[in-house]
Short mmCIF file of C-alpha atoms in Angstrom, two decimals:
data_model
loop_
_atom_site.label_atom_id
_atom_site.label_comp_id
_atom_site.label_asym_id
_atom_site.label_seq_id
_atom_site.Cartn_x
_atom_site.Cartn_y
_atom_site.Cartn_z
CA MET A 25 -14.50 -1.38 41.55
CA ALA A 26 -12.86 -2.31 38.32
CA ASP A 27 -9.18 -3.16 38.48
CA SER A 28 -6.86 -3.42 35.47
CA ARG A 29 -4.08 -5.68 34.37
CA PRO A 30 -1.70 -5.71 31.37
CA LEU A 31 -3.09 -7.33 28.18
CA LEU A 32 -1.05 -10.14 27.07
CA PRO A 33 0.26 -10.73 23.42
CA PRO A 34 -2.04 -12.62 21.09
CA PHE A 35 0.19 -15.62 21.25
CA SER A 36 1.79 -17.67 23.88
CA ASP A 37 5.45 -17.52 25.11
CA LEU A 38 5.99 -20.98 23.92
CA SER A 39 4.64 -20.36 20.26
CA ALA A 40 6.72 -17.15 19.81
CA LEU A 41 9.11 -17.57 16.79
CA CYS A 42 11.71 -15.19 18.17
CA LYS A 43 13.03 -16.40 21.54
CA GLN A 44 15.45 -13.66 22.41
CA ARG A 45 14.98 -11.91 25.74
CA LEU A 46 14.84 -8.31 25.98
CA ILE A 47 16.42 -6.00 28.66
CA PRO A 48 14.19 -2.98 28.97
CA LEU A 49 15.72 0.44 29.26
CA GLN A 50 15.29 2.82 32.19
CA SER A 51 14.04 6.28 31.78
CA HIS A 52 17.61 7.67 31.48
CA GLY A 53 18.27 5.24 28.57
CA GLN A 54 20.54 2.66 30.43
CA PRO A 55 19.76 -1.18 30.60
CA SER A 56 17.70 -2.20 33.62
CA PHE A 57 19.36 -5.52 34.48
CA ARG A 58 17.48 -7.92 36.51
CA GLY A 59 18.08 -11.29 37.96
CA LYS A 60 21.59 -12.84 38.59
CA SER A 61 23.32 -11.25 35.70
CA GLN A 62 24.47 -7.71 36.50
CA SER A 63 26.82 -7.08 33.51
CA PRO A 64 25.56 -5.81 30.17
CA PRO A 65 25.39 -8.46 27.34
CA ASP A 66 28.25 -8.75 24.89
CA ASN A 67 28.00 -9.07 21.07
CA SER A 68 27.64 -12.87 21.27
CA PRO A 69 25.25 -14.26 18.73
CA ASP A 70 23.86 -16.65 21.44
CA PRO A 71 20.06 -16.50 21.14
CA ASP A 72 19.62 -17.05 24.88
CA GLN A 73 21.71 -13.83 25.45
CA PRO A 74 19.45 -10.90 26.46
CA ILE A 75 19.49 -7.91 24.14
CA THR A 76 18.88 -4.17 24.59
CA TYR A 77 17.79 -3.45 21.11
CA VAL A 78 14.69 -4.22 18.94
CA PRO A 79 14.96 -7.79 17.64
CA GLY A 80 16.29 -7.72 14.33
CA GLU A 81 17.04 -4.06 14.44
CA PRO A 82 20.50 -3.55 16.26
CA SER A 83 20.48 0.09 15.65
CA THR A 84 17.24 0.82 17.52
CA SER A 85 17.28 0.73 21.29
CA LEU A 86 14.38 -0.43 23.59
CA SER A 87 13.62 3.07 24.88
CA GLN A 88 9.92 3.95 24.55
CA THR A 89 10.43 6.74 22.20
CA ALA A 90 12.93 4.86 19.95
CA VAL A 91 10.45 1.90 19.63
CA CYS A 92 7.37 4.09 19.08
CA ASP A 93 9.29 5.99 16.29
CA PHE A 94 10.50 2.69 14.81
CA LEU A 95 7.00 1.07 14.77
CA THR A 96 5.53 4.31 13.33
CA SER A 97 7.97 4.22 10.44
CA GLU A 98 7.59 0.50 9.91
CA LEU A 99 3.76 0.02 10.17
CA SER A 100 1.89 3.25 10.31
CA THR A 101 -0.41 4.14 7.26
CA PRO A 102 -1.52 7.81 7.79
CA LEU A 103 -2.63 8.24 4.24
CA LEU A 104 -4.72 5.27 4.19
CA ASP A 105 -6.20 6.19 7.89
CA GLU A 106 -7.02 9.67 6.26
CA LEU A 107 -8.71 8.14 3.33
CA TYR A 108 -10.60 5.59 5.59
CA ASP A 109 -14.08 7.30 5.17
CA GLY A 110 -13.98 7.13 1.43
CA LEU A 111 -12.36 3.87 0.87
CA TRP A 112 -15.60 2.07 0.45
CA LEU A 113 -15.71 3.82 -2.93
CA VAL A 114 -12.67 1.95 -4.19
CA ALA A 115 -12.47 -1.21 -2.08
CA ARG A 116 -14.39 -3.89 -0.40
CA LYS A 117 -14.61 -3.40 3.32
CA CYS A 118 -13.84 -6.88 4.53
CA GLY A 119 -10.46 -7.30 6.24
CA LYS A 120 -10.46 -11.05 6.11
CA SER A 121 -11.12 -11.20 2.32
CA ILE A 122 -7.43 -11.47 1.44
CA ASP A 123 -6.12 -13.81 -1.19
CA SER A 124 -3.47 -16.15 0.01
CA LEU A 125 -0.11 -16.05 -1.66
CA HIS A 126 -0.69 -19.04 -4.00
CA ARG A 127 -3.94 -17.38 -5.16
CA GLN A 128 -2.01 -14.22 -6.01
CA LYS A 129 0.17 -16.56 -8.18
CA VAL A 130 -2.89 -18.03 -9.81
CA LYS A 131 -3.96 -14.46 -10.60
CA ALA A 132 -0.50 -14.01 -12.33
CA ARG A 133 0.61 -11.50 -9.74
CA GLU A 134 4.26 -11.28 -8.92
CA ILE A 135 4.88 -10.98 -5.07
CA VAL A 136 7.11 -7.97 -4.56
CA ALA A 137 8.80 -7.30 -1.10
CA ASN A 138 8.29 -3.63 -0.14
CA GLU A 139 9.27 -2.04 3.08
CA ASP A 140 6.79 0.77 2.86
CA ALA A 141 3.77 -0.03 5.03
CA ARG A 142 1.36 1.98 2.97
CA MET A 143 2.08 -0.28 0.10
CA HIS A 144 1.31 -3.48 2.07
CA LEU A 145 -1.46 -5.49 0.07
CA VAL A 146 -1.53 -2.99 -2.65
CA TRP A 147 -1.71 -4.57 -6.05
CA HIS A 148 -1.14 -3.07 -9.47
CA TYR A 149 -1.55 -5.10 -12.78
CA ASN A 150 0.57 -8.14 -12.38
CA LYS A 151 2.23 -7.21 -9.04
CA ILE A 152 1.27 -7.20 -5.46
CA TYR A 153 3.43 -5.49 -2.76
CA VAL A 154 3.78 -7.19 0.61
CA LYS A 155 5.84 -5.71 3.48
CA PRO A 156 8.24 -8.31 5.05
CA LEU A 157 7.45 -9.36 8.51
CA PRO A 158 9.49 -7.53 11.18
CA LEU A 159 11.31 -10.00 13.45
CA CYS A 160 10.33 -7.99 16.61
CA LEU A 161 6.59 -8.82 16.06
CA LEU A 162 7.42 -12.52 16.55
CA ASN A 163 8.95 -11.91 19.86
CA TYR A 164 7.01 -12.39 23.12
CA ASP A 165 8.95 -9.98 25.29
CA PHE A 166 8.65 -7.29 22.64
CA TRP A 167 4.88 -7.28 22.87
CA THR A 168 4.63 -7.23 26.67
CA THR A 169 7.52 -4.67 26.99
CA CYS A 170 6.99 -2.32 23.85
CA LEU A 171 3.32 -2.69 23.01
CA PRO A 172 1.66 -2.19 26.26
CA LEU A 173 -2.11 -1.76 26.75
CA GLN A 174 -4.26 -2.30 29.72
CA VAL A 175 -7.58 -4.12 29.79
CA ASP A 176 -10.46 -3.36 32.12
CA SER A 177 -11.52 -6.49 34.13
CA ILE A 178 -15.10 -5.60 33.64
CA SER A 179 -16.21 -7.48 30.47
CA SER A 180 -19.12 -6.70 28.22
CA GLU A 181 -21.97 -9.04 27.42
CA LYS A 182 -20.00 -10.72 24.69
CA GLY A 183 -17.15 -11.28 26.92
CA THR A 184 -14.73 -8.81 25.31
CA PHE A 185 -12.67 -6.38 27.20
CA ALA A 186 -12.66 -2.59 27.08
CA ILE A 187 -9.09 -1.70 26.10
CA ARG A 188 -7.44 1.66 26.93
CA PRO A 189 -3.80 2.72 26.38
CA VAL A 190 -1.24 3.11 29.07
CA PRO A 191 -1.17 6.92 29.82
CA PRO A 192 2.61 7.68 30.09
CA SER A 193 4.91 8.51 27.08
CA PRO A 194 4.32 7.75 23.48
CA VAL A 195 3.07 4.25 22.84
CA PHE A 196 2.41 2.84 19.48
CA ASP A 197 -1.16 1.66 18.62
CA ARG A 198 -1.20 -2.13 19.23
CA ALA A 199 -4.09 -2.74 17.05
CA VAL A 200 -1.96 -1.80 13.87
CA ALA A 201 0.52 -4.50 14.82
CA VAL A 202 -2.32 -7.03 15.40
CA GLY A 203 -3.89 -6.08 12.05
CA PHE A 204 -0.49 -6.47 10.34
CA ILE A 205 0.10 -9.89 11.69
CA ARG A 206 -3.43 -10.98 10.93
CA SER A 207 -2.85 -10.12 7.25
CA TYR A 208 -0.06 -12.69 7.31
CA ALA A 209 -2.40 -15.18 8.85
CA LEU A 210 -4.49 -14.80 5.71
CA LEU A 211 -1.63 -14.60 3.18
CA VAL A 212 0.02 -17.65 4.61
CA ARG A 213 -2.42 -20.40 5.06
CA HIS A 214 -1.02 -23.37 3.38
CA HIS A 215 2.46 -24.86 3.15
CA VAL A 216 2.73 -23.68 -0.46
CA ASP A 217 2.11 -20.08 0.86
CA PHE A 218 4.83 -20.69 3.38
CA ILE A 219 7.25 -21.60 0.68
CA LEU A 220 6.35 -18.55 -1.46
CA ALA A 221 6.68 -16.34 1.43
CA ARG A 222 10.19 -17.45 2.08
CA GLU A 223 11.20 -17.37 -1.62
CA SER A 224 9.81 -13.73 -1.69
CA HIS A 225 11.95 -12.72 1.44
CA LEU A 226 8.92 -11.88 3.54
CA PHE A 227 10.13 -13.63 6.66
CA PRO A 228 13.24 -15.17 7.94
CA THR A 229 14.24 -18.34 5.97
CA GLU A 230 15.02 -20.38 9.11
CA LEU A 231 11.31 -20.40 10.12
CA ASP A 232 9.74 -23.81 10.41
CA TRP A 233 6.18 -24.44 8.92
CA VAL A 234 5.02 -26.31 12.02
CA LYS A 235 6.18 -23.54 14.44
CA TRP A 236 4.74 -21.10 12.05
CA SER A 237 1.36 -22.78 12.03
CA GLU A 238 1.24 -22.80 15.89
CA PHE A 239 2.25 -19.01 16.08
CA ILE A 240 -0.10 -17.70 13.26
CA ALA A 241 -3.15 -19.75 14.60
CA HIS A 242 -3.54 -17.27 17.39
CA PHE A 243 -4.28 -14.46 14.72
CA ARG A 244 -6.83 -16.26 12.34
CA ASN A 245 -9.87 -15.61 14.63
CA ILE A 246 -9.22 -11.83 15.31
CA GLU A 247 -12.13 -9.82 14.02
CA ASP A 248 -12.05 -6.42 12.20
CA GLU A 249 -13.03 -4.43 15.36
CA ASP A 250 -9.78 -5.62 17.09
CA VAL A 251 -7.45 -4.21 14.29
CA ALA A 252 -6.53 -0.80 12.97
CA LYS A 253 -8.75 0.95 10.49
CA ARG A 254 -6.40 0.12 7.60
CA TYR A 255 -6.88 -3.66 8.10
CA HIS A 256 -10.68 -3.28 7.79
CA TYR A 257 -10.12 -3.43 4.10
CA ARG A 258 -8.63 -6.27 1.95
CA GLN A 259 -5.93 -5.83 -0.66
CA LEU A 260 -6.22 -2.57 -2.46
CA ARG A 261 -5.95 -1.73 -6.23
CA LEU A 262 -3.34 1.09 -6.74
CA SER A 263 -5.22 2.54 -9.81
CA ARG A 264 -8.31 2.99 -7.57
CA LEU A 265 -6.25 4.51 -4.65
CA ASN A 266 -4.90 6.97 -7.17
CA TRP A 267 -8.34 8.07 -7.94
CA ALA A 268 -9.11 8.34 -4.11
CA VAL A 269 -6.25 10.67 -3.74
CA ARG A 270 -7.48 12.79 -6.63
CA LEU A 271 -11.02 12.92 -5.27
CA PHE A 272 -10.42 13.42 -1.55
CA ARG A 273 -6.99 15.28 -1.64
CA PRO A 274 -5.65 14.05 1.78
CA SER A 275 -3.09 16.26 3.38
CA SER A 276 -0.82 13.22 4.04
CA ALA A 277 -0.36 12.64 0.10
CA THR A 278 3.01 13.50 -1.35
CA THR A 279 1.30 14.32 -4.56
CA TRP A 280 -2.23 15.52 -5.43
CA TRP A 281 -2.60 13.08 -8.42
CA PHE A 282 -1.10 9.77 -7.17
CA TYR A 283 -1.24 7.57 -4.21
CA GLU A 284 1.89 6.01 -5.47
CA ILE A 285 3.53 6.99 -8.72
CA PRO A 286 3.13 3.76 -10.86
CA HIS A 287 5.73 4.54 -13.47
CA TRP A 288 9.03 6.59 -13.20
CA SER A 289 9.60 6.78 -16.96
CA THR A 290 7.52 9.00 -19.28
CA ALA A 291 7.87 6.41 -21.97
CA MET A 292 5.83 3.89 -19.86
CA TYR A 293 2.97 6.40 -19.74
CA VAL A 294 3.08 7.03 -23.59
CA GLU A 295 3.25 3.30 -24.16
CA ARG A 296 0.16 2.66 -22.12
CA ALA A 297 -1.70 5.55 -23.83
CA VAL A 298 -0.97 4.31 -27.37
CA ALA A 299 -3.31 1.33 -27.38
CA PRO A 300 -6.55 3.27 -26.39
CA LEU A 301 -5.57 6.18 -28.58
CA LEU A 302 -5.19 3.80 -31.52
CA PHE A 303 -8.54 2.22 -30.78
CA GLY A 304 -10.16 5.77 -30.61
CA PHE A 305 -8.59 6.86 -33.84
CA ALA A 306 -9.60 3.75 -35.67
CA SER A 307 -13.14 4.10 -34.36
CA LEU A 308 -13.38 7.88 -35.38
CA SER A 309 -11.91 6.97 -38.85
CA LEU A 310 -14.76 4.45 -39.38
CA VAL A 311 -17.28 7.05 -38.40
CA LEU A 312 -15.72 9.69 -40.63
CA SER A 313 -15.61 7.17 -43.57
CA SER A 314 -19.36 6.36 -43.05
CA MET A 315 -20.07 10.15 -43.06
CA GLN A 316 -18.26 10.52 -46.34
CA ILE A 317 -20.18 7.76 -47.90
CA LEU A 318 -23.46 9.20 -46.82
CA ARG A 319 -22.51 12.62 -48.45
CA SER A 320 -21.27 11.04 -51.67
CA VAL A 321 -24.48 9.09 -52.45
CA PRO A 322 -27.12 11.23 -54.43
CA HIS A 323 -30.17 11.71 -52.38
CA GLN A 324 -32.48 10.80 -55.35
CA GLU A 325 -31.10 7.21 -55.20
CA LEU A 326 -31.73 6.78 -51.54
CA GLY A 327 -35.60 6.23 -51.99
CA PHE A 328 -36.38 8.50 -48.97
CA LYS A 329 -39.66 10.51 -49.65
CA HIS A 330 -39.03 13.15 -46.98
CA LEU A 331 -35.43 13.78 -47.85
CA ASP A 332 -35.02 17.14 -49.66
CA ALA A 333 -32.24 19.31 -50.50
CA SER A 334 -32.43 21.60 -47.37
CA SER A 335 -32.28 18.38 -45.15
CA LEU A 336 -29.06 17.30 -46.95
CA VAL A 337 -27.54 20.81 -46.52
CA ASP A 338 -28.11 20.56 -42.67
CA MET A 339 -26.77 17.03 -42.58
CA ARG A 340 -23.52 18.16 -44.54
CA ARG A 341 -23.09 21.09 -42.15
CA ALA A 342 -23.33 18.88 -39.16
CA PHE A 343 -20.83 16.40 -40.67
CA TRP A 344 -18.43 19.30 -41.45
CA VAL A 345 -18.56 20.63 -38.02
CA PHE A 346 -18.00 17.06 -36.37
CA SER A 347 -15.11 16.40 -38.85
CA ALA A 348 -13.56 19.74 -38.08
CA MET A 349 -13.84 18.87 -34.28
CA ILE A 350 -12.11 15.57 -34.80
CA LEU A 351 -9.29 17.10 -36.62
CA LEU A 352 -8.73 19.58 -33.88
CA PHE A 353 -8.95 16.93 -31.07
CA SER A 354 -6.52 14.71 -33.07
CA GLY A 355 -4.08 17.54 -33.34
CA LEU A 356 -4.38 18.38 -29.60
CA VAL A 357 -3.79 14.66 -28.55
CA TRP A 358 -0.70 14.36 -30.62
CA ALA A 359 0.51 17.76 -29.39
CA LEU A 360 0.21 16.60 -25.77
CA LEU A 361 2.10 13.28 -26.46
CA VAL A 362 4.96 15.53 -27.54
CA VAL A 363 4.58 18.53 -25.31
CA ILE A 364 4.16 16.62 -21.96
CA PRO A 365 7.25 14.50 -22.24
CA PHE A 366 9.20 17.41 -23.57
CA SER A 367 7.97 19.70 -20.88
CA GLY A 368 8.92 17.04 -18.17
CA LEU A 369 12.35 17.00 -19.52
CA ILE A 370 12.77 20.67 -19.59
CA TRP A 371 11.44 20.92 -16.02
CA GLN A 372 13.96 18.34 -14.93
CA LEU A 373 16.82 20.20 -16.62
CA ALA A 374 15.73 23.49 -15.09
CA TRP A 375 15.56 22.03 -11.67
CA GLY A 376 18.94 20.55 -11.96
CA PHE A 377 20.37 23.80 -13.21
CA ARG A 378 18.81 25.79 -10.35
CA ASN A 379 20.15 23.36 -7.76
CA ARG A 380 23.54 22.52 -9.16
CA ARG A 381 25.46 24.52 -6.45
CA ILE A 382 23.29 23.97 -3.34
CA PRO A 383 25.26 20.97 -1.91
CA LYS A 384 28.40 23.05 -2.05
CA ALA A 385 26.82 26.16 -0.42
CA LYS A 386 25.48 23.96 2.37
CA ALA A 387 28.95 22.35 2.92
CA LEU A 388 30.48 25.84 3.14
CA GLY A 389 27.75 26.97 5.65
CA GLN A 390 28.40 23.92 7.81
CA SER A 391 32.24 24.42 7.86
CA GLY A 392 31.85 28.04 8.96
#
């Protein structure tokens, strides 16, 4: 008969980078003190003093519901999970193929700290967004207390364990946290990566390179099947994710056109549209000029035996239609360049006008 036992964290207690001890909360939300100390901890900054909140997050208690909500807001990527079946169209499915931070610099990408988990390892032009490492994921007690799983003692032929979540109350998916930490194992591989991470405020400045190396080594051999679906893919390009949203229309998306709005100013869109438009107009001008030359040369001087007057009429008619279409297209493009920004401005003004009195009305309703 198979028995079960708690699955230990992927790292040892000695290699944990956050040494604070946690006091788990009982079902009614009060600290469950164990051992000799029977009084609740004070506000002392002593690292050996047990705490009743999530490490690094004093406003979040250690109740199972609060921890689950906190980890969900910090690490969950529901939009990417919904797009998972179609991500192969826009990205390479290889979770370990992540460029280290110094390679990101070689590719002229600025490392931008971003607290939104769905933007973790997403790059756009000369920027790559990386979510800072939560302090709680460096704590051994936090993994054993707040990320519980059970492992069946019967192993498979490869020696792996069949994992199943503990049934009671909401529990955050441990594979998401494992995948997130593994991404850091690939981002910070060398000492220069470690320095870049500290300069970019990705983890606490007091971390030591040697201790970090001992801690993160436990995550470097984790395979894709042991992490959440999002981390089956490498760093993702924002422009391609935008197209994935447009194609698949996931329900988790906040807009039907963008995964993340790349620019918050209409001027930026117009600026990026100018170069391709100028190239297109220059190319069409060259075509139209060539057509005009063909029409201006008398057909008798061309030396073509089979070119008669009726053929020239057909050619001139085709050129005329094409020229008229180009003029209409040019007028439409320039009209859109003016109409779209102006329409956006009018929409913003109209929205502001309609909602100018809403806060006051809400305040009166609450006071009554």
